[in-house]
């Protein structure tokens, strides 16, 4: 049997001795025990292919013969031996590379093992951190529970004390009324008793006198009658004696008649006296009746007094009952509020506990998922290691196959396929694996990966079908690609919908969530442990330590302002700013935003609603409050009415003329009269309408909850009553609110008047109308600073020794500023003196009130470092909106004041320091020295 070999492709060999002549050659072997067979072998050496055809040719002698085109050639055998020797050398080199590959595999295994140890250590560290956080959370829970119990006890004790104090106050309030009523009743009773006693005494005296007179007269009359009867008896006896004694009977009779006449006269006199006595008795009776009537009247008055007293007692009783009811209702309300606060505290604690539990569960879940991710990663690394080991075995098997083929040790018909620099044996067991290794991933490779593969893998030469072309090819090299340049599953970039991709994405998401939860838990723990919560002192003032930054000017709408302002949040927070005042967010007829139309459309000239949300989120990420500039006084219409007046609104709040005040002369409103000044450029909204207030409240809450604003800057609040502002603020519950109440100061002869009490009183009246729920810009202080800083520092103290402006009367509601988008920027309606800006900021940043910093001054005028340093002085001194101000000097030369007990500042060019002040004790250290502009000292 003879074997014929045709080379149809170039055989690439590194040594020059391995080149083959460009002729067809045949190798002839003799064989008696097997039939003619043909086998096609395709050998891949990494850069070229050698299709070799073996043909068995049987000779007469049975020995193999080497023929060239039908003639024996002994020299070709030598060349074949040389080629075989080159092949053996190539095999040796391949075995060396295989050994190197095994060494690299061992290195990979050690690296994987090291990574596994690191992963386990990191997992243990995460578990220990989680356990520590959990213990801290449990301790914090117990501390909160103890605080809650103490708060409950304090609330109960406070309720008992309030009840006792209320009872004592009620008694004190009602005791004087009862005592007064009792005194009045006693006085009335005493007066009635005295009147009755006097009348009774008078009647008694009068009756006794009358009766005694009557008795005396009657006694006299009876005595007279007895005397007359006795005389008559004596006369009769005399008459009898005369008769008997022979006297003159006629004389006696005459005497008797005379006596009778006298007796009759006496009786008539007695009757007259009786009549007189009777008339006197009648008079006394009438006087007695009158006295009785007066006594009865006195009784009636006493009864009326008693009735009045009873009514008074009834009224007092009703009042006492009402006060009892009011006190009970107040007490019940207080108890209810205490219960609600307790419930709220419990609910807040429960929610906090639930949040902590959720965080713990999330941390557990994160740890579990991290364990799973590490497990998957370890499994993937193990699979990669196994794949590397399998690849090494395959390379070894390929070398053995090549060696056996070259030595003719393998028999049978077997097909070999050249693919991508590998000789792959297509067996049923490993066909899919080799297909994956050979053809790459299961899905189409993306363009970016294809470019990467092409950049590290050279192009393969075209497959040759002719031995002459194969021998004439110049690409005869056996340099194989490096192992890290060959495509591998372990180095494959994750793809969508792949299991490995899902695991990797899941791992990344879980890792992000874990880190976010750890940061949130750490911030919450630090906040609860180290930074006690600062309670909200009063509505509309936040914590009292706000420093507001106006984050725009009149020309900011010309750029994508939200995208430009958001990156500055970190810098503002680092400089000490606590709140950023953003421009009006709504769609507006004027690009600056102060002529709003559709309130729910937040795609404005400053950017889209997504840009606005991103900007607010960036502010919140830097712990900054976002204050929205809301225009509530007026709104631009979308349509004209049938008579051509623009008073029909569109969008979600589709109002009509009934939402416009009736005294707006330009827009024919059908609402109620305005409660403030008229803004003539747009329809003025009637806030007395219930549907208007309801819609505005919903809009403000939408801005708070959905968009993310924390507070409000209220535009042109002179146009409507402050009572409506109070209602809007109570409904939206902002962290901070500022009202723009701007009117003119008092001038005389072109000069600013010293007394500006009327101006600041109007601002204070508006703040008071809001119930103190909103602050207001201290326009008074701005106007006075314009003149005071030009060597008229005496303007900075009022007759009571307090600061001028709103900060002197109501500092917690005074928002001090030097300039804004209206007064400065390109409008320049009332610009602050450019050369006095540093002094102005030194004044407002060291005094009470809430200072506002203008964007242009901070970023465009070169005052950033100066303002930052002043903010730091304010922070170190602990100055807030209610800080006390003690003014020592205010004259033409300068101004000196002490704020609280921790900061002293001087403005002006006169020579002064704390050691020269007799009434200023303590040790002071100079913090800032700007020469004649200003100087600041802090107490050591």
mmCIF file of C-alpha atoms in Angstrom, residues 269-409:
data_model
loop_
_atom_site.group_PDB
_atom_site.id
_atom_site.type_symbol
_atom_site.label_atom_id
_atom_site.label_comp_id
_atom_site.label_asym_id
_atom_site.label_seq_id
_atom_site.Cartn_x
_atom_site.Cartn_y
_atom_site.Cartn_z
ATOM 1 C CA UNK A 269 -114.557 118.780 125.586
ATOM 2 C CA UNK A 270 -113.649 115.173 126.286
ATOM 3 C CA UNK A 271 -115.430 114.132 123.092
ATOM 4 C CA UNK A 272 -113.603 116.844 121.168
ATOM 5 C CA UNK A 273 -110.364 115.616 122.667
ATOM 6 C CA UNK A 274 -111.360 112.060 121.744
ATOM 7 C CA UNK A 275 -112.089 113.217 118.186
ATOM 8 C CA UNK A 276 -108.753 114.957 118.069
ATOM 9 C CA UNK A 277 -107.084 111.858 119.500
ATOM 10 C CA UNK A 278 -108.925 109.741 116.946
ATOM 11 C CA UNK A 279 -107.766 111.957 114.128
ATOM 12 C CA UNK A 280 -104.244 111.761 115.564
ATOM 13 C CA UNK A 281 -104.595 108.001 115.754
ATOM 14 C CA UNK A 282 -105.787 107.981 112.125
ATOM 15 C CA UNK A 283 -102.810 110.090 111.166
ATOM 16 C CA UNK A 284 -100.531 107.736 113.020
ATOM 17 C CA UNK A 285 -102.248 104.814 111.306
ATOM 18 C CA UNK A 286 -101.665 106.436 107.929
ATOM 19 C CA UNK A 287 -98.034 107.070 108.862
ATOM 20 C CA UNK A 288 -97.871 103.467 110.046
ATOM 21 C CA UNK A 289 -99.334 102.349 106.747
ATOM 22 C CA UNK A 290 -96.799 104.477 104.928
ATOM 23 C CA UNK A 291 -94.044 103.045 107.103
ATOM 24 C CA UNK A 292 -95.391 99.569 106.356
ATOM 25 C CA UNK A 293 -95.461 100.441 102.638
ATOM 26 C CA UNK A 294 -91.918 101.691 102.878
ATOM 27 C CA UNK A 295 -91.015 98.543 104.782
ATOM 28 C CA UNK A 296 -92.775 96.523 102.080
ATOM 29 C CA UNK A 297 -90.898 98.461 99.428
ATOM 30 C CA UNK A 298 -87.738 97.787 101.359
ATOM 31 C CA UNK A 299 -88.719 94.123 101.450
ATOM 32 C CA UNK A 300 -89.360 94.257 97.719
ATOM 33 C CA UNK A 301 -85.998 95.908 97.163
ATOM 34 C CA UNK A 302 -84.433 93.339 99.443
ATOM 35 C CA UNK A 303 -86.249 90.640 97.464
ATOM 36 C CA UNK A 304 -85.074 92.215 94.206
ATOM 37 C CA UNK A 305 -81.579 92.396 95.638
ATOM 38 C CA UNK A 306 -81.878 88.780 96.648
ATOM 39 C CA UNK A 307 -83.234 87.959 93.203
ATOM 40 C CA UNK A 308 -80.407 89.925 91.599
ATOM 41 C CA UNK A 309 -78.023 88.116 93.893
ATOM 42 C CA UNK A 310 -79.613 84.815 92.920
ATOM 43 C CA UNK A 311 -79.362 85.785 89.240
ATOM 44 C CA UNK A 312 -75.804 86.877 89.815
ATOM 45 C CA UNK A 313 -75.120 83.615 91.536
ATOM 46 C CA UNK A 314 -76.853 81.820 88.664
ATOM 47 C CA UNK A 315 -74.820 83.787 86.132
ATOM 48 C CA UNK A 316 -71.700 83.139 88.164
ATOM 49 C CA UNK A 317 -72.704 79.518 88.365
ATOM 50 C CA UNK A 318 -73.279 79.424 84.602
ATOM 51 C CA UNK A 319 -69.983 81.177 84.031
ATOM 52 C CA UNK A 320 -68.304 78.822 86.404
ATOM 53 C CA UNK A 321 -69.990 75.946 84.614
ATOM 54 C CA UNK A 322 -68.930 77.344 81.246
ATOM 55 C CA UNK A 323 -65.437 77.865 82.559
ATOM 56 C CA UNK A 324 -65.526 74.355 83.957
ATOM 57 C CA UNK A 325 -66.694 73.104 80.581
ATOM 58 C CA UNK A 326 -64.089 75.228 78.820
ATOM 59 C CA UNK A 327 -61.435 74.040 81.228
ATOM 60 C CA UNK A 328 -62.602 70.466 80.780
ATOM 61 C CA UNK A 329 -62.617 70.902 77.001
ATOM 62 C CA UNK A 330 -59.160 72.486 77.136
ATOM 63 C CA UNK A 331 -57.997 69.745 79.434
ATOM 64 C CA UNK A 332 -59.531 67.122 77.147
ATOM 65 C CA UNK A 333 -57.974 68.889 74.186
ATOM 66 C CA UNK A 334 -54.648 68.948 75.953
ATOM 67 C CA UNK A 335 -55.065 65.310 76.874
ATOM 68 C CA UNK A 336 -56.098 64.557 73.314
ATOM 69 C CA UNK A 337 -53.170 66.518 71.939
ATOM 70 C CA UNK A 338 -50.891 64.809 74.442
ATOM 71 C CA UNK A 339 -52.353 61.479 73.360
ATOM 72 C CA UNK A 340 -51.971 62.451 69.720
ATOM 73 C CA UNK A 341 -48.410 63.589 70.354
ATOM 74 C CA UNK A 342 -47.823 60.365 72.204
ATOM 75 C CA UNK A 343 -49.379 58.439 69.335
ATOM 76 C CA UNK A 344 -47.354 60.480 66.872
ATOM 77 C CA UNK A 345 -44.227 59.843 68.901
ATOM 78 C CA UNK A 346 -45.080 56.168 69.113
ATOM 79 C CA UNK A 347 -45.903 56.118 65.431
ATOM 80 C CA UNK A 348 -42.688 57.965 64.613
ATOM 81 C CA UNK A 349 -40.790 55.592 66.853
ATOM 82 C CA UNK A 350 -42.522 52.628 65.250
ATOM 83 C CA UNK A 351 -41.835 53.991 61.796
ATOM 84 C CA UNK A 352 -38.236 54.622 62.790
ATOM 85 C CA UNK A 353 -38.064 51.147 64.262
ATOM 86 C CA UNK A 354 -39.643 49.736 61.117
ATOM 87 C CA UNK A 355 -37.116 51.676 59.066
ATOM 88 C CA UNK A 356 -34.317 50.300 61.213
ATOM 89 C CA UNK A 357 -35.775 46.795 60.960
ATOM 90 C CA UNK A 358 -36.162 47.285 57.210
ATOM 91 C CA UNK A 359 -32.586 48.506 57.061
ATOM 92 C CA UNK A 360 -31.482 45.510 59.105
ATOM 93 C CA UNK A 361 -33.486 43.178 56.896
ATOM 94 C CA UNK A 362 -32.124 44.910 53.832
ATOM 95 C CA UNK A 363 -28.636 44.581 55.268
ATOM 96 C CA UNK A 364 -29.312 40.894 55.952
ATOM 97 C CA UNK A 365 -30.687 40.486 52.476
ATOM 98 C CA UNK A 366 -27.721 42.407 51.131
ATOM 99 C CA UNK A 367 -25.331 40.214 53.062
ATOM 100 C CA UNK A 368 -27.159 37.126 51.864
ATOM 101 C CA UNK A 369 -27.168 38.340 48.272
ATOM 102 C CA UNK A 370 -23.536 39.333 48.637
ATOM 103 C CA UNK A 371 -22.782 35.825 49.897
ATOM 104 C CA UNK A 372 -24.646 34.452 46.921
ATOM 105 C CA UNK A 373 -22.796 36.815 44.616
ATOM 106 C CA UNK A 374 -19.470 35.774 46.121
ATOM 107 C CA UNK A 375 -20.563 32.157 45.851
ATOM 108 C CA UNK A 376 -21.459 32.691 42.191
ATOM 109 C CA UNK A 377 -18.203 34.500 41.662
ATOM 110 C CA UNK A 378 -16.294 31.682 43.313
ATOM 111 C CA UNK A 379 -18.222 29.144 41.236
ATOM 112 C CA UNK A 380 -17.505 31.170 38.094
ATOM 113 C CA UNK A 381 -13.835 31.334 38.995
ATOM 114 C CA UNK A 382 -13.850 27.596 39.649
ATOM 115 C CA UNK A 383 -15.524 27.047 36.297
ATOM 116 C CA UNK A 384 -12.924 29.280 34.698
ATOM 117 C CA UNK A 385 -10.184 27.297 36.415
ATOM 118 C CA UNK A 386 -11.770 24.038 35.297
ATOM 119 C CA UNK A 387 -12.086 25.450 31.789
ATOM 120 C CA UNK A 388 -8.400 26.414 31.895
ATOM 121 C CA UNK A 389 -7.486 22.943 33.132
ATOM 122 C CA UNK A 390 -9.700 21.415 30.460
ATOM 123 C CA UNK A 391 -8.062 23.661 27.867
ATOM 124 C CA UNK A 392 -4.671 22.511 29.087
ATOM 125 C CA UNK A 393 -5.808 18.905 28.775
ATOM 126 C CA UNK A 394 -7.117 19.653 25.306
ATOM 127 C CA UNK A 395 -3.792 21.203 24.296
ATOM 128 C CA UNK A 396 -1.997 18.155 25.662
ATOM 129 C CA UNK A 397 -4.405 15.875 23.814
ATOM 130 C CA UNK A 398 -3.933 17.897 20.654
ATOM 131 C CA UNK A 399 -0.173 17.561 20.943
ATOM 132 C CA UNK A 400 -0.474 13.827 21.453
ATOM 133 C CA UNK A 401 -2.919 13.581 18.534
ATOM 134 C CA UNK A 402 -0.560 15.545 16.330
ATOM 135 C CA UNK A 403 2.359 13.399 17.412
ATOM 136 C CA UNK A 404 0.416 10.187 16.821
ATOM 137 C CA UNK A 405 -0.779 11.404 13.450
ATOM 138 C CA UNK A 406 2.701 12.356 12.378
ATOM 139 C CA UNK A 407 4.035 8.977 13.501
ATOM 140 C CA UNK A 408 1.142 7.194 11.827
ATOM 141 C CA UNK A 409 -0.008 5.664 15.072
#
